[in-house]
Amino acid sequence: MAPVRLANARVDGAGSVDVDIDSGRIAALSPAGSTVPSADVLDLGGRRLIPGLWDEHVHVRTWAVSSRRVDVRAATGPQEVAALVRAALPEAEPGLPVVAAGMRDGLWGGAPSRLLLDDIAPDVPVMVVSSDLHSSWSNAALGRLLGIDLDGTGMLREAASFAAATRVESMVADRADAWIGEALADLGRRGVVGLVDLDFDDAVRAWERRAAPPVRIDAGVYPHDLDAAAERGARTGDPINGLARVGPLKVITDGSLGTRTAYCHAPYPGTADRGVLEVPPEHLESLLRRGAELGLTPAIHAIGDAANALALDAFARTGIRGRIEHAQLLTDADLARMATLRIGASIQPEHMLDDRELVARYWGDRATDAFRIGSLVAAGIDVVLGSDAPVTPLDPWLAISAAVTRARDGDPPWQPAEAVDVRTALRLSARSRIAVGEPADLAALGDDPEPHRLRTMPVDLTMVAGRITHSNL
Ligand SMILES: [Zn+2]
């Protein structure tokens, strides 16, 4: 790639500078206009230049496919979902299930009924996936298609639901690669330079096959693909294909708040149910050890406070370091332990705003233990931000806005004591700095990042490894 100079960039702490870029890295920084350029010049005209943004938790294929699904996010009950599905039936492709996404059944009164979907679609397979991806609601025809038993509710939760949804998604795998390419090409508009792909279906193998991506991709490995990982011998950080590399070992130890399967110290109100522990401690320890042998850094999904405690126990006993995905409900003691053990936290601030009602309903007595971004940062814990797309949109500015303002849609801020400032939120969303030798992963902003405009922040230029992926200049 030809060298280029980004002239007249405003950089936090450095003032107005010229940034020389060569071979995908920042080669020199000099006060604006103080040196003669030796390369093509792109004049930023005083725009603020920031390190490019990462989304640290994405399900890439599910995200790219979800925009082609029936959107039921706005539905407030099973009847409304069924009506949306019924309206989509005439468009159904022969042989393929009708799939809806965004079900928020955690806010409904009770479990839905399979018969409701059987009535509207006796022969067409239907699957309605929850907004948190941890459960799905299907009809009998879907059960027959996959050869699985569905009870009268038609609900699947956790591992059974992930497996069924992954099989349904695989039915469009031939087209999904093109959709992923299109969706990734659009990310430069939001200043995105990299993401962690936590697709359930051997993301490493998928990225070996797909076209080289326009953004950095760390492709995660799940326990069911550990044998394949051992055969490949590829470690976290090893290149796969262009900017795609092997990512972390992802282990899902508990469920989610929306599906009421997050594993908690206290039962869900009115029940004796504490949620679902998918991976017991001994098993988690052996997975951490196997991952370490294979050179895979762990990223452990834990949402409930008990799941977080057990994940920290496993980190402590094995001495292996890594990070916890979500860490949504954390006691004071575990937050302190996380800092001592130097375990990172990968947080999705938009979940907090989507889940305000769920937290009040199910974790009301422990709400101050939820989404403790400010406390995690203050404790010196390595916090990174993400979207969990398609659970929330793949746009780091939404995460940054939520972390800073703790509010959306004119609502009052939620637990504002846990807010972080803009500079901190930007740091938690980037992996590089603007300094000589750092990767040329950069974004130039069309406006100052004031808290009230973060959500719609205009991005005028994005560069990944020195290559321009978006420009309004
Ligand atoms: Zn996820």
PDB file of C-alpha atoms in Angstrom, residues 352-353 356 401-419:
ATOM      1  CA  MET A 352     -28.113  -2.401  29.916  1.00  0.00           C
ATOM      2  CA  LEU A 353     -30.554  -0.019  28.213  1.00  0.00           C
ATOM      3  CA  ARG A 356     -33.716  -1.954  32.258  1.00  0.00           C
ATOM      4  CA  SER A 401     -23.108   6.511  24.073  1.00  0.00           C
ATOM      5  CA  ALA A 402     -24.676   4.007  26.481  1.00  0.00           C
ATOM      6  CA  ALA A 403     -21.477   3.771  28.538  1.00  0.00           C
ATOM      7  CA  VAL A 404     -21.260   7.569  28.799  1.00  0.00           C
ATOM      8  CA  THR A 405     -24.895   8.631  29.147  1.00  0.00           C
ATOM      9  CA  ARG A 406     -26.451   5.426  30.600  1.00  0.00           C
ATOM     10  CA  ALA A 407     -29.647   6.587  28.846  1.00  0.00           C
ATOM     11  CA  ARG A 408     -31.578   6.471  25.591  1.00  0.00           C
ATOM     12  CA  ASP A 409     -34.813   7.786  24.117  1.00  0.00           C
ATOM     13  CA  GLY A 410     -35.131  10.587  26.664  1.00  0.00           C
ATOM     14  CA  ASP A 411     -35.223   8.200  29.638  1.00  0.00           C
ATOM     15  CA  PRO A 412     -33.427   9.297  32.810  1.00  0.00           C
ATOM     16  CA  PRO A 413     -29.906   7.817  33.148  1.00  0.00           C
ATOM     17  CA  TRP A 414     -29.815   4.347  34.671  1.00  0.00           C
ATOM     18  CA  GLN A 415     -27.445   4.132  37.661  1.00  0.00           C
ATOM     19  CA  PRO A 416     -25.486   7.194  36.452  1.00  0.00           C
ATOM     20  CA  ALA A 417     -22.770   6.619  39.082  1.00  0.00           C
ATOM     21  CA  GLU A 418     -21.498   3.819  36.800  1.00  0.00           C
ATOM     22  CA  ALA A 419     -21.044   6.133  33.787  1.00  0.00           C
TER      23      ALA A 419
END
